[in-house]
Amino acid sequence: MYDLDDARLEKHSVTLAGHRTSISLEVCFWRHLKRIAEKQSLSVNELVRQLDEARDGSLSGAIRAFVLQTLERESRT
């Protein structure tokens, strides 16, 4: 009835402040993050770096909120 393959967590490594770190996000969030980065002519690593600098809470939470906010903004246009 439901296809929840997108809910599976996937780890990706990024470099932040010269250090490699792993981020675990659901597959759907990685897919949209990559699309958003491409649309902004940024690498995923650069977009994550910018989100890391702007966040107050957890990085994975900041990424999820950013992706959701971007999708909501796009759906209104």
GROMACS .gro file of C-alpha atoms in nm:
model
   77
    1MET     CA    1   0.000   0.000   0.000
    2TYR     CA    2   0.278   0.248   0.090
    3ASP     CA    3   0.617   0.267  -0.079
    4LEU     CA    4   0.852   0.371   0.200
    5ASP     CA    5   1.184   0.297   0.030
    6ASP     CA    6   1.252   0.671   0.045
    7ALA     CA    7   1.238   0.652   0.426
    8ARG     CA    8   1.553   0.438   0.434
    9LEU     CA    9   1.849   0.620   0.593
   10GLU     CA   10   2.156   0.672   0.379
   11LYS     CA   11   2.493   0.804   0.497
   12HIS     CA   12   2.698   1.046   0.289
   13SER     CA   13   3.032   1.203   0.372
   14VAL     CA   14   3.092   1.576   0.336
   15THR     CA   15   3.379   1.804   0.424
   16LEU     CA   16   3.303   2.084   0.671
   17ALA     CA   17   3.575   2.317   0.798
   18GLY     CA   18   3.838   2.084   0.653
   19HIS     CA   19   3.704   1.773   0.829
   20ARG     CA   20   3.514   1.480   0.680
   21THR     CA   21   3.186   1.406   0.852
   22SER     CA   22   2.901   1.166   0.779
   23ILE     CA   23   2.540   1.276   0.759
   24SER     CA   24   2.249   1.032   0.773
   25LEU     CA   25   1.934   1.139   0.592
   26GLU     CA   26   1.645   0.961   0.431
   27VAL     CA   27   1.688   0.883   0.062
   28CYS     CA   28   1.419   1.135  -0.038
   29PHE     CA   29   1.600   1.419   0.140
   30TRP     CA   30   1.929   1.337  -0.035
   31ARG     CA   31   1.750   1.330  -0.371
   32HIS     CA   32   1.592   1.672  -0.319
   33LEU     CA   33   1.907   1.822  -0.165
   34LYS     CA   34   2.105   1.720  -0.474
   35ARG     CA   35   1.840   1.870  -0.703
   36ILE     CA   36   1.830   2.196  -0.506
   37ALA     CA   37   2.211   2.222  -0.508
   38GLU     CA   38   2.217   2.166  -0.883
   39LYS     CA   39   1.945   2.427  -0.937
   40GLN     CA   40   2.154   2.677  -0.736
   41SER     CA   41   2.472   2.581  -0.927
   42LEU     CA   42   2.632   2.455  -0.605
   43SER     CA   43   2.787   2.127  -0.506
   44VAL     CA   44   2.602   1.935  -0.237
   45ASN     CA   45   2.908   1.983  -0.016
   46GLU     CA   46   2.893   2.363  -0.057
   47LEU     CA   47   2.521   2.376   0.013
   48VAL     CA   48   2.566   2.163   0.326
   49ARG     CA   49   2.854   2.391   0.433
   50GLN     CA   50   2.627   2.694   0.403
   51LEU     CA   51   2.351   2.520   0.599
   52ASP     CA   52   2.604   2.417   0.863
   53GLU     CA   53   2.707   2.780   0.912
   54ALA     CA   54   2.345   2.897   0.937
   55ARG     CA   55   2.208   2.630   1.170
   56ASP     CA   56   2.129   2.644   1.541
   57GLY     CA   57   2.036   2.279   1.599
   58SER     CA   58   2.146   1.954   1.442
   59LEU     CA   59   2.284   1.955   1.089
   60SER     CA   60   2.057   1.676   0.967
   61GLY     CA   61   1.755   1.860   1.108
   62ALA     CA   62   1.865   2.183   0.940
   63ILE     CA   63   1.899   2.002   0.607
   64ARG     CA   64   1.555   1.842   0.639
   65ALA     CA   65   1.395   2.178   0.730
   66PHE     CA   66   1.572   2.352   0.439
   67VAL     CA   67   1.460   2.087   0.190
   68LEU     CA   68   1.101   2.097   0.317
   69GLN     CA   69   1.091   2.478   0.312
   70THR     CA   70   1.231   2.483  -0.041
   71LEU     CA   71   0.971   2.230  -0.161
   72GLU     CA   72   0.693   2.428   0.004
   73ARG     CA   73   0.815   2.751  -0.158
   74GLU     CA   74   0.835   2.582  -0.498
   75SER     CA   75   0.484   2.439  -0.466
   76ARG     CA   76   0.341   2.790  -0.412
   77THR     CA   77   0.483   2.924  -0.738
   0.00000   0.00000   0.00000
